[in-house]
Coordinates of C-alpha atoms in Angstrom, one line a residue:
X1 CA -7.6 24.2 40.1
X2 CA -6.6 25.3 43.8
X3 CA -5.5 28.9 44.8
X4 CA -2.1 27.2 45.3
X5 CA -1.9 25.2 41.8
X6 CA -1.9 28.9 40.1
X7 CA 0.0 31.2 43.0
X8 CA 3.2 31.6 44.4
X9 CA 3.5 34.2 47.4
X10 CA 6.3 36.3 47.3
X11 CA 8.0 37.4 50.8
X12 CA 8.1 41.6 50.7
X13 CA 11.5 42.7 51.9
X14 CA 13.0 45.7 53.3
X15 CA 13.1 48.7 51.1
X16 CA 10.6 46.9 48.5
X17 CA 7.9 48.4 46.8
X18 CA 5.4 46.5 44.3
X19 CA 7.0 48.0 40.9
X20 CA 10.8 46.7 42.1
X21 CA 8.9 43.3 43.2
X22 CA 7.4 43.2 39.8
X23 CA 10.3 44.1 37.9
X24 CA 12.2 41.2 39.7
X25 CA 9.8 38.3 39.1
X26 CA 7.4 39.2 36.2
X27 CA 7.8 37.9 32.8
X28 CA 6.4 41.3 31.8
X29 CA 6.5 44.0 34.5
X30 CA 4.5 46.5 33.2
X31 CA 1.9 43.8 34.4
X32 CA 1.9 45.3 37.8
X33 CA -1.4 47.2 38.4
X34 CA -3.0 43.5 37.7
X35 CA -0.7 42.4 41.0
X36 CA -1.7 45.5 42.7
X37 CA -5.9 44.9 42.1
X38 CA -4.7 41.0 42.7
X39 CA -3.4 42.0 46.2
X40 CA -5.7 44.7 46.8
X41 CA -2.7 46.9 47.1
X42 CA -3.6 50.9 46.7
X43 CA -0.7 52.1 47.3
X44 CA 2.5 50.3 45.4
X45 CA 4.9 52.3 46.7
X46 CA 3.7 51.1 50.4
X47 CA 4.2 47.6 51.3
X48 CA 5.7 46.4 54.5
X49 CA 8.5 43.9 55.4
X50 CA 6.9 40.6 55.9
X51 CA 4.0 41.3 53.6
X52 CA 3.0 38.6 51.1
X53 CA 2.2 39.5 47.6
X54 CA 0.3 36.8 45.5
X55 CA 1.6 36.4 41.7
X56 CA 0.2 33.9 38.9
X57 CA 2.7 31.8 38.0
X58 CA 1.9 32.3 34.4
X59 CA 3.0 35.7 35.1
X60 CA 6.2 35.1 36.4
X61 CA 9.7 35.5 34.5
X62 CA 10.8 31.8 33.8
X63 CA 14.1 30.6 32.8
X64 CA 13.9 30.0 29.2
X65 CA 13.8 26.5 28.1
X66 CA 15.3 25.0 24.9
X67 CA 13.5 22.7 23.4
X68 CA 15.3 19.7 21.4
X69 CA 14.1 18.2 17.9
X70 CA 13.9 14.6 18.9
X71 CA 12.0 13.1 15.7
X72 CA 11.5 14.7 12.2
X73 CA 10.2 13.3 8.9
X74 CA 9.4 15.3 5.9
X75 CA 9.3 18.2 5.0
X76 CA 9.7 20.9 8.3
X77 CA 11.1 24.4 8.4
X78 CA 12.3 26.4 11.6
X79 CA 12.3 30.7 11.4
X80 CA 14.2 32.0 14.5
X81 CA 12.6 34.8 16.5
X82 CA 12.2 37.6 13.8
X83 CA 14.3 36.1 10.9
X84 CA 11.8 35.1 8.4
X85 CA 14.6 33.1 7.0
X86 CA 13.2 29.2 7.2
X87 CA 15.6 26.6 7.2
X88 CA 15.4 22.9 7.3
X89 CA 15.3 21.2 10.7
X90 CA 17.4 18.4 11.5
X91 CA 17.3 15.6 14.4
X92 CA 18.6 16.9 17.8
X93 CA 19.0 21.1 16.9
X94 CA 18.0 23.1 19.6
X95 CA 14.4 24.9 19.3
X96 CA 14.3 28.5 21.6
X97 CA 11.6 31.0 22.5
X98 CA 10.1 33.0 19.4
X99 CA 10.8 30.3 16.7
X100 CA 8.3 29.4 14.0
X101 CA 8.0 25.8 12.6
X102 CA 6.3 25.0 9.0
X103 CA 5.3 21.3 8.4
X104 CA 4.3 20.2 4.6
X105 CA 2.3 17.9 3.1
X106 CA 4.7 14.8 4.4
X107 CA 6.1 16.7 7.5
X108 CA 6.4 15.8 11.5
X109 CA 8.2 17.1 14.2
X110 CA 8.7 16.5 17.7
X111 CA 10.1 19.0 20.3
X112 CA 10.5 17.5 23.5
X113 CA 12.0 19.7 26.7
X114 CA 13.5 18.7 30.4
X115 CA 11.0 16.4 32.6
X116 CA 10.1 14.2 30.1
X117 CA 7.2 16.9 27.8
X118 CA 6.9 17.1 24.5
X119 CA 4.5 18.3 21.3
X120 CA 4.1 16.9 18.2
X121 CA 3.4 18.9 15.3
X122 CA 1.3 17.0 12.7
X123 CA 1.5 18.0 8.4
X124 CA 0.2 21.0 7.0
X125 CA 1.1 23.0 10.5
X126 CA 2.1 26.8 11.6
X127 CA 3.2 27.4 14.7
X128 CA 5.1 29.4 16.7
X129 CA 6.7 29.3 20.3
X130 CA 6.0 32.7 22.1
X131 CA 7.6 31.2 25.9
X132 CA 8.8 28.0 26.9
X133 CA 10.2 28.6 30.2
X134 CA 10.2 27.0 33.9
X135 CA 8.9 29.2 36.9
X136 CA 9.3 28.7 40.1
X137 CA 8.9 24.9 42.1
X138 CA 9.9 23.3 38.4
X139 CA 6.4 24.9 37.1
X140 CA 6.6 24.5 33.3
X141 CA 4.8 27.2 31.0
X142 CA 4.4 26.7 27.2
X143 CA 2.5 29.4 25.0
X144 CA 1.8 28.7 21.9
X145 CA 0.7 30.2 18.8
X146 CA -0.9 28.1 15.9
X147 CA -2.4 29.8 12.8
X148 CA -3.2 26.4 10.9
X149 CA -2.9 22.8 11.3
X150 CA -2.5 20.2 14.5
X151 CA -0.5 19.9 17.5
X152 CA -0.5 16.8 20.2
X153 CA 1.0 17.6 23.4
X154 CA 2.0 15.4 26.4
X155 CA 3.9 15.0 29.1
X156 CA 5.3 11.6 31.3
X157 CA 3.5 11.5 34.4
X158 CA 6.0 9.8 36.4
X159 CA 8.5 13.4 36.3
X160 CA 6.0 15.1 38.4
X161 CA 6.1 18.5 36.9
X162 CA 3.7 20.8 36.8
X163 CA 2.9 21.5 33.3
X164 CA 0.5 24.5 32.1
X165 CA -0.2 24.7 28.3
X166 CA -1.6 27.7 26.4
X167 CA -2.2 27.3 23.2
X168 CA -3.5 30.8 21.2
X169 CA -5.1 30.6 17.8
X170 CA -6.9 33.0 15.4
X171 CA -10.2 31.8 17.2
X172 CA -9.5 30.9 20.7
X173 CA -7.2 30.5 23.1
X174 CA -7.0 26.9 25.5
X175 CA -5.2 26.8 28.8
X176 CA -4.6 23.5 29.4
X177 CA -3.4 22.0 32.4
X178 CA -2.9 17.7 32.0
X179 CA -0.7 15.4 30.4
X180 CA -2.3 15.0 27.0
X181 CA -4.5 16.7 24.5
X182 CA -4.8 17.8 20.6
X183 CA -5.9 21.0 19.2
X184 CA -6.5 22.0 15.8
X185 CA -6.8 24.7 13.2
X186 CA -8.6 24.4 9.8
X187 CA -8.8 26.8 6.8
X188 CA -11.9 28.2 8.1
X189 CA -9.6 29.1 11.3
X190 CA -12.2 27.4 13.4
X191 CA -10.3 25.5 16.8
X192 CA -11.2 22.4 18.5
X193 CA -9.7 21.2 21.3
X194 CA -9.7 17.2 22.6
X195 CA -8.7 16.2 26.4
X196 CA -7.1 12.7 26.2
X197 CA -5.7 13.1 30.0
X198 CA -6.2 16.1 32.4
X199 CA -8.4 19.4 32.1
X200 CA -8.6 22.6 29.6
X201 CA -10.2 25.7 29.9
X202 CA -11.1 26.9 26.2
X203 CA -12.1 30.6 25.7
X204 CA -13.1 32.6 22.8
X205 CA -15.6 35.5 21.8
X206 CA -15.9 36.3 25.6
X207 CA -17.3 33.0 26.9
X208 CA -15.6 30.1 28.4
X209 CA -16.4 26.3 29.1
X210 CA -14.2 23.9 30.9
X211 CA -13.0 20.7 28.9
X212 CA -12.7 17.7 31.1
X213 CA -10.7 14.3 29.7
X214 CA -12.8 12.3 27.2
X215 CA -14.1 15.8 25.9
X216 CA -13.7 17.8 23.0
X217 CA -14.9 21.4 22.0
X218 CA -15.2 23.3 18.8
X219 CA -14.8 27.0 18.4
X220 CA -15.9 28.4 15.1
X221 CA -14.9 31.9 14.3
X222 CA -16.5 34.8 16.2
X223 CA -18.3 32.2 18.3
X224 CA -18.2 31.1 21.8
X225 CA -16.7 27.6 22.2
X226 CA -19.8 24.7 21.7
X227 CA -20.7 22.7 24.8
X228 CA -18.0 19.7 25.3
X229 CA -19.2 16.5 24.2
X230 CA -18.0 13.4 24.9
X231 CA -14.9 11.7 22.7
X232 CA -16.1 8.8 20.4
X233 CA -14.5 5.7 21.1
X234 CA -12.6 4.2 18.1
X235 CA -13.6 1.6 15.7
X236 CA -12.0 -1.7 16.1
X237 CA -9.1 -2.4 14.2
X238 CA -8.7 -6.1 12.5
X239 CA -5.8 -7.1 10.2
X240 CA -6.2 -10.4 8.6
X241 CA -3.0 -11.3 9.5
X242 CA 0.3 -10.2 11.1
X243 CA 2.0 -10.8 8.2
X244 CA 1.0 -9.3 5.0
X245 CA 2.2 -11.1 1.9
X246 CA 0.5 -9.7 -1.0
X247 CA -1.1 -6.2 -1.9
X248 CA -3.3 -4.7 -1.9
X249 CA -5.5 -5.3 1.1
X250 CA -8.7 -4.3 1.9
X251 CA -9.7 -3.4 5.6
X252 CA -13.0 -3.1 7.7
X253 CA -13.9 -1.0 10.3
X254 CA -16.8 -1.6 12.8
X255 CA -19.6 1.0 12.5
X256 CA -19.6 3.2 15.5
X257 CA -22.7 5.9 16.1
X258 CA -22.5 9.5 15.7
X259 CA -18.9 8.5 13.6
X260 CA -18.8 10.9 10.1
X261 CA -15.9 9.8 9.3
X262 CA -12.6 7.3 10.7
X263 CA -8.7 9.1 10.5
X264 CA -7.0 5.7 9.6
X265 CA -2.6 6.4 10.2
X266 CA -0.1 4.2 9.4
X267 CA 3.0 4.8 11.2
X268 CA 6.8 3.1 11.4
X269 CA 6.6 4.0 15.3
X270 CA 4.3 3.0 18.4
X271 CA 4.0 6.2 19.1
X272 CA 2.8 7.6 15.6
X273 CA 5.3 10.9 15.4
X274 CA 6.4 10.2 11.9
X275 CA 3.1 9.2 10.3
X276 CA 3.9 7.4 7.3
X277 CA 0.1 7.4 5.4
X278 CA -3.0 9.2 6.7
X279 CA -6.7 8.5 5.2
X280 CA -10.3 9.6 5.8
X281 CA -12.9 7.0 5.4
X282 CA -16.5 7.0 5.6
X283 CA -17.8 4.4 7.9
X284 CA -18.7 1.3 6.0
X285 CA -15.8 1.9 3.7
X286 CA -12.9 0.0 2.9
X287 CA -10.0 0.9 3.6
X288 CA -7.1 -0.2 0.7
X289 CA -3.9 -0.7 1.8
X290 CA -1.4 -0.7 -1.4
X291 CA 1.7 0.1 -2.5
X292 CA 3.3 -0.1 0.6
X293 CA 7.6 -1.3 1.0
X294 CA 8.6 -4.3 3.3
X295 CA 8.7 -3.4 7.0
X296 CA 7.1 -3.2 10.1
X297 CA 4.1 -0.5 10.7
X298 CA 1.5 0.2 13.1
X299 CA -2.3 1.0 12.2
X300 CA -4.4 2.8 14.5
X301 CA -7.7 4.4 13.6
X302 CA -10.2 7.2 15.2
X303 CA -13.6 8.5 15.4
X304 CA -14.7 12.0 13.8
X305 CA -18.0 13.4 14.5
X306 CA -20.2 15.8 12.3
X307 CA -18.2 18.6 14.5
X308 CA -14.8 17.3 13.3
X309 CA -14.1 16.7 16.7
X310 CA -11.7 13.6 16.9
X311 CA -12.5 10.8 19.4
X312 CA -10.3 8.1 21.1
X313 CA -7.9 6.8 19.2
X314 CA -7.6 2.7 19.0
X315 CA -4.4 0.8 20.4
X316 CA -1.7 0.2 17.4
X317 CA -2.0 -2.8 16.0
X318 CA 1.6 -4.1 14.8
X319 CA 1.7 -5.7 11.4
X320 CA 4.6 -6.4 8.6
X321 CA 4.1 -6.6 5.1
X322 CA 6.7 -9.2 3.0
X323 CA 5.5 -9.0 -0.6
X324 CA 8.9 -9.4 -1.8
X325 CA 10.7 -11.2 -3.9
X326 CA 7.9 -11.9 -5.7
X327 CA 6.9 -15.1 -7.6
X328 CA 8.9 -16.0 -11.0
X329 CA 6.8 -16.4 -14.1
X330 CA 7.4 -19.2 -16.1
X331 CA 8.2 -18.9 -20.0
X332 CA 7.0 -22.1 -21.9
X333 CA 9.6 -23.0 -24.3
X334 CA 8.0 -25.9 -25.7
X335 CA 4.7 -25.0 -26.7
X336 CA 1.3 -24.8 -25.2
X337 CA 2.3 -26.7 -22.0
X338 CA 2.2 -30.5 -23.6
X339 CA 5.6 -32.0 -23.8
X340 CA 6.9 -35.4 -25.2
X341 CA 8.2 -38.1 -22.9
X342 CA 11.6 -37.5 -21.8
X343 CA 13.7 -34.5 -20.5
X344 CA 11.1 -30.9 -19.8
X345 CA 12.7 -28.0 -19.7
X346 CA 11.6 -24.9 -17.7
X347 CA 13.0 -21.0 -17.7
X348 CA 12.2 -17.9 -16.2
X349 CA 13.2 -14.5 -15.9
X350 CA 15.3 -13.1 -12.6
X351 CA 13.4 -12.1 -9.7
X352 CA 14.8 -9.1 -7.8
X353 CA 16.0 -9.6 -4.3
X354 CA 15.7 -13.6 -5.0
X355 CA 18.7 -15.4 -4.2
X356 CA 17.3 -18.7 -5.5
X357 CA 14.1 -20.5 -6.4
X358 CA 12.3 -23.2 -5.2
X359 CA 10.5 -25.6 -7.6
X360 CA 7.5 -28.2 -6.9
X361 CA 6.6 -30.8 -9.9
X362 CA 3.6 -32.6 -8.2
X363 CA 1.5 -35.5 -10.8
X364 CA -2.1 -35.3 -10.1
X365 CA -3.6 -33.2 -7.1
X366 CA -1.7 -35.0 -4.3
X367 CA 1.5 -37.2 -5.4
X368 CA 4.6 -34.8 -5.2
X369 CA 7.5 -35.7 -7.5
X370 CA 10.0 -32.9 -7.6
X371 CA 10.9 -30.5 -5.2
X372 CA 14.2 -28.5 -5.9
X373 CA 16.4 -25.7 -4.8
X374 CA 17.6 -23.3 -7.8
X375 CA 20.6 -21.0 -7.2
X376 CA 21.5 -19.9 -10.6
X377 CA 19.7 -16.3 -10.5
X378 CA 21.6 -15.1 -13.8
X379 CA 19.1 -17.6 -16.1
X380 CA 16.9 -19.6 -13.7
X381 CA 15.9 -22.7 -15.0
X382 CA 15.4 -26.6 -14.2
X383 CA 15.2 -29.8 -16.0
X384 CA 12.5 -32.5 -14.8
X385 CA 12.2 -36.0 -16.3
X386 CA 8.7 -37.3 -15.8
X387 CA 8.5 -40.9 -15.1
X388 CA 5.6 -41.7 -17.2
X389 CA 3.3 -39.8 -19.2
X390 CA 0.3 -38.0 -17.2
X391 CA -0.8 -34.5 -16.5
X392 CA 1.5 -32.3 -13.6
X393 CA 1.2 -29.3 -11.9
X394 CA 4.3 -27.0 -11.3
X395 CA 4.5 -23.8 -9.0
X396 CA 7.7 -21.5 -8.3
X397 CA 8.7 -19.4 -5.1
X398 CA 11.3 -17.0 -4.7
X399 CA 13.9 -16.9 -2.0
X400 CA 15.5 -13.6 -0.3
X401 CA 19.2 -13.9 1.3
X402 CA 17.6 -13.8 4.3
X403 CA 16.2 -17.4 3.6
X404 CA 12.3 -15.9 3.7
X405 CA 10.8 -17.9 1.0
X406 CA 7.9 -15.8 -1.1
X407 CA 4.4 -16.6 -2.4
X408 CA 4.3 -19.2 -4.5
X409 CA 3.3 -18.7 -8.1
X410 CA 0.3 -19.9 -9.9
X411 CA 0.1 -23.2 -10.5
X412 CA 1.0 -24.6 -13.6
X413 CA -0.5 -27.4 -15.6
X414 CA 1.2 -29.3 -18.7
X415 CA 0.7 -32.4 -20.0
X416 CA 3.3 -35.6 -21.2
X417 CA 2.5 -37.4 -23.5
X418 CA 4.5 -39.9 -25.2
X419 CA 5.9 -39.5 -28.7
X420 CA 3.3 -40.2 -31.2
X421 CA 2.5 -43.5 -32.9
X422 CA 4.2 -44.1 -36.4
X423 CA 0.6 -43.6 -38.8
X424 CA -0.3 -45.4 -41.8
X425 CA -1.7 -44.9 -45.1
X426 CA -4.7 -46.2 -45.8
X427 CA -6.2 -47.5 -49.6
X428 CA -7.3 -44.8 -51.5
X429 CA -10.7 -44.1 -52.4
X430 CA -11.0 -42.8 -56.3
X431 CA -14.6 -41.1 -57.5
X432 CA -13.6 -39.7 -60.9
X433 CA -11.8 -37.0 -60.6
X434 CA -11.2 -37.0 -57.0
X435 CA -8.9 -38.8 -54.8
X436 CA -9.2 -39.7 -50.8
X437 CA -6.7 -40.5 -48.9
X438 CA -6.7 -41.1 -45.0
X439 CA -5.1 -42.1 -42.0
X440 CA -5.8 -44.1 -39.1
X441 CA -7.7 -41.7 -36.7
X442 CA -5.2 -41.6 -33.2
X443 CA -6.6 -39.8 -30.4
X444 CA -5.0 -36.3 -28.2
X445 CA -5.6 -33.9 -30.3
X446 CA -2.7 -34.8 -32.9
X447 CA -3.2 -32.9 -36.2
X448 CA -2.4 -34.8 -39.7
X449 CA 0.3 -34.2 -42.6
X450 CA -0.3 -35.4 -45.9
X451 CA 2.3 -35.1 -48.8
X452 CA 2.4 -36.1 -52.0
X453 CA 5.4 -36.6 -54.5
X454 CA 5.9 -38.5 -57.8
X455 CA 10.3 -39.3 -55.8
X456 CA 9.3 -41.6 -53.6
X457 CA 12.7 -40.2 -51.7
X458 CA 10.0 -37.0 -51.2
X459 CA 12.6 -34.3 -52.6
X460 CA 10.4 -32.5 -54.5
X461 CA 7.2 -32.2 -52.5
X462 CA 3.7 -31.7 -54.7
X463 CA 1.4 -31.5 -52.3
X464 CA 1.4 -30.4 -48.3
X465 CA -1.4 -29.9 -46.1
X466 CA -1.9 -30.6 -42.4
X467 CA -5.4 -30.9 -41.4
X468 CA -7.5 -31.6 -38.0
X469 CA -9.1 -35.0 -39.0
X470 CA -7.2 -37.5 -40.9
X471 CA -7.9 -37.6 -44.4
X472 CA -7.8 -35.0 -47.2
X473 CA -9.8 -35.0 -50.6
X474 CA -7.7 -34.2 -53.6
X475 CA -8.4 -33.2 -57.5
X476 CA -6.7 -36.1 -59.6
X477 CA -3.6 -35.0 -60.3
X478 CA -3.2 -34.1 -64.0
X479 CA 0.0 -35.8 -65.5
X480 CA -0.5 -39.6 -65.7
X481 CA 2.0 -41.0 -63.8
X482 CA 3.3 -42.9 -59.8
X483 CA 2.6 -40.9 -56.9
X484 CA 3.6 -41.4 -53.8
X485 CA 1.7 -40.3 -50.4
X486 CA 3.0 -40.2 -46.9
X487 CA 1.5 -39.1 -43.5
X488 CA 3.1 -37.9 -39.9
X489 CA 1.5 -36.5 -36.6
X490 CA 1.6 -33.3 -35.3
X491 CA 1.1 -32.0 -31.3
X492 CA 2.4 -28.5 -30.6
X493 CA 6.4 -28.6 -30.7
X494 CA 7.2 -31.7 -32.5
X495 CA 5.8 -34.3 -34.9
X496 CA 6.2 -37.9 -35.7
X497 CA 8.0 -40.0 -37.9
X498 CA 6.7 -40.1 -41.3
X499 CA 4.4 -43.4 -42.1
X500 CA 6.0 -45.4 -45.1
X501 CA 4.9 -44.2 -48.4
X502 CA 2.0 -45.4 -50.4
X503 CA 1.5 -45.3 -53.8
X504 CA -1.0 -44.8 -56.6
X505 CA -1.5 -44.1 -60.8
X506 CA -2.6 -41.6 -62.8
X507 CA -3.2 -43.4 -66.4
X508 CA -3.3 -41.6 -69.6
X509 CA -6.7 -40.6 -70.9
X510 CA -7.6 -42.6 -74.5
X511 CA -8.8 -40.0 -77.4
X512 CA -11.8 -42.3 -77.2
X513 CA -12.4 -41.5 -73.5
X514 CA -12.3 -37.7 -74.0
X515 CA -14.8 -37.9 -76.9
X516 CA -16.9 -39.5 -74.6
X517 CA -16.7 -37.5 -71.2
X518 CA -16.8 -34.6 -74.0
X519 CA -20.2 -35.7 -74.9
X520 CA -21.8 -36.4 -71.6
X521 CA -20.4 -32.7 -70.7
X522 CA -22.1 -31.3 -73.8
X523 CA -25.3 -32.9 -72.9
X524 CA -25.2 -32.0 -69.1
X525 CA -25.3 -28.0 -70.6
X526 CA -27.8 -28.8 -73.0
X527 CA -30.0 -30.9 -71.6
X528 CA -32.1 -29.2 -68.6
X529 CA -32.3 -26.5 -71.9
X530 CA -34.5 -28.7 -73.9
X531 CA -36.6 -29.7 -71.1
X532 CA -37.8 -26.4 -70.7
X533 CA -39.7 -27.1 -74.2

């Protein structure tokens, strides 16, 4: 810095002597043996007219400056010179020497003051104000204390003021003089300091190193401030797309050396002051974006070293996510998805934020046949009348009011088929006791109903039984007799007609007939008994 970047000279007049000078332009005027030794002065009550006596600027009484809360989000707090009271801060109050702001978990603040400079306090911050006041030539000073946490400063170049920046903290103290730069506070109290734009001077433990832009330093309690290094440059930032329609996402970051870690924000604003998610990564790690609302954010993403210094941070890149409405689920009224020929009926439950529904009926993997616009939200539904039998594909989207049509759902298959053929009864097949009956054999997957009833109006049914091939193998019934047996088809959700009825006798065993079968069962038992002999 030059010797007229950090002086003003004061013109001595009449009847002046270095304690009234002092007590006119000093922000503290005790200060004055330190402008006396400054000015080689041995006498203070002995200065001539004329004379020029060289002040800091930093030491000079400044008109106080208010500060104005232009941006808050979260959770922030404000104490008031020595009230310990905290309050909650709120957009545009008026932020004055000696006040103490608290950021939580979620909270951000940003105080911004004439000629365009500003701070931002980052989550998880104390910090208090000790001056903010303008010297002379519109000379801005800012002293700061910060016990824990983060603070980004800056200022617009294109004001032209001079802006000097201390910031004080339980390990060091940083003069800054520039337009930009961070400093932080962890739990261990250690500081570090990153230049984005202009200079610092960082002191601590009785040594000092000067902190040129695209530095950083760390000061770890009761030590003197490391060497400055140079600021890693970011990773590179690549969103799949601009607009993100379903979560969650993962992201990759490009490996950069000497990285630890990446700081990965997510913000509503270019300019990052309400941060709305904040993640550490490792590099090579994936970063998951999920449960995130519709909007419009901004992603940028910076280097950490094995110092915890923070490098360059990347240029936002602008994306929006639109995962809503989402896509309807269909409810299958009619089965497993096979439908006879004529009129199919679809439903589905009410999608929120959809306004209506499109539908898409396509046969096969290219020939579309339906494509509809549903308004009725209350009970969606549509009716679609294939034109022949074949396999189709169907897939839903939901609509917003705003006419921003969603993901479409999974597609869909079911089949038509057409109603199933009229079956027959075939001639039965007796072996002794045992009757089969069957049915010609049809093919897609029907399933087969036998009955049997001695009405041939079927009121009173003997026998029921549906089976997976078409025939069933009976015991002869009992009572002699007529019987009557009749067949349908089954698929999922409806059957066929029932074939005409066949029929068949059960004749009365002859005395003579059971003495005989008596016999040959009496011999069966004994037989194998008396080969044994």
């Amino acid at each position: 810095m030059s010797h007229a970047d950090q002086f003003v000279e004061l013109n001595v007049e009449t009847g002046d002597c270095l304690i009234k000078i002092c007590r006119k332009w000093l922000q503290y005027p005790e200060d004055w043996p330190k402008i006396a030794e400054l000015n080689n002065i041995k006498n203070p009550n002995l200065i001539h007219p004329n004379d020029k006596v060289i002040v800091p600027i930093d030491m000079l009484k400044g008109i106080p400056l208010n500060g104005v809360i232009t941006f808050v989000q979260g959770d922030v707090k404000i104490s008031k010179d020595t009230d310990q009271t905290s309050i909650p801060v709120h957009l545009n109050d008026s932020i004055r020497e000696g006040s103490r702001i608290t950021t939580g978990n979620d909270g951000s603040v940003r105080v911004s003051f004439q000629d365009g400079y500003a701070f931002v306090i980052r989550s998880n911050t104390n910090l208090r104000i000790i001056q903010a006041n303008t010297k002379r030539e519109s000379r801005l000073f800012f002293q700061l204390w910060m016990g824990i946490g983060r603070v980004l400063s800056r200022i617009k170049k294109a004001t032209g003021a001079d802006a000097r920046f201390q910031v004080e903290t339980p390990s060091a103290v940083a003069a800054v003089r520039g337009t930009e730069f961070r400093a932080s506070v962890d739990t261990s109290e250690d500081t570090r300091c990153e230049v984005l734009q202009g200079s610092l001077s960082l002191k601590a433990n009785e040594a000092e190193v000067q902190v040129k832009e695209g530095e950083g330093s760390l000061v770890r309690k009761g030590e003197a401030p490391s060497a400055p290094s140079e600021l890693l440059p970011p990773p590179e930032v690549t969103i799949p797309s601009p607009l993100i329609t379903h979560l969650p996402v993962e992201l990759e970051f490009e490996n950069i050396e000497g990285a630890f870690r990446y700081r990965i924000m997510i913000a509503a604003d270019p300019d990052f002051h309400g941060i709305l998610r904040e993640t550490m990564v490792e590099p090579r790690e994936r970063f998951r974006l999920d449960d995130m609302a519709d909007g419009a954010y901004f992603l940028r993403a910076g280097s950490i070293d094995r110092a915890g210094i923070e490098g360059i941070d990347s240029v936002p890149v602008e994306f929006r996510i639109r995962v809503h409405p989402r896509p309807p689920v269909l409810s299958w009224a009619q089965g497993d998805r096979v439908f006879k020929s004529g009129m199919v009926h679809f439903s589905w439950a009410g999608v929120p934020q959809a306004k209506k529904y499109r539908i898409q009926v396509r046969k096969g993997e290219l020939l579309q046949v339906f494509d509809k616009v549903i308004t009725e939200t209350t009970q969606p539904a549509f009716e679609f009348q294939p034109a022949a039998p074949s396999v189709y594909q169907v897939r839903i989207r939901s609509i917003a009011e705003d006419d921003y049509e969603g993901l479409w759902s999974n597609v869909s298959s079911f089949r038509v088929v057409p109603p199933p053929p009229e079956p027959a009864i075939e001639p039965m097949d007796k072996k002794g006791n045992r009757l089969r009956i069957t049915s010609p054999a049809v093919a897609d997957h029907f399933r087969y109903e036998f009955q049997i009833s001695k009405d041939p109006r079927f009121q009173e049914i003997i026998v029921s039984k549906t089976t997976e091939v078409p025939e069933i193998i009976l015991e002869k019934p009992e009572d002699p007799g007529t019987y009557y047996v009749r067949a349908s088809l089954h698929l999922p959700g409806f059957q066929s007609d029932f074939s005409p009825s066949a029929g068949f006798e059960v004749k009365e065993e002859s005395a003579l007939l059971s003495a005989v079968l008596f016999a040959a069962f009496v011999v069966a038992i004994i037989l194998p008994a008396s080969l044994l002999f």
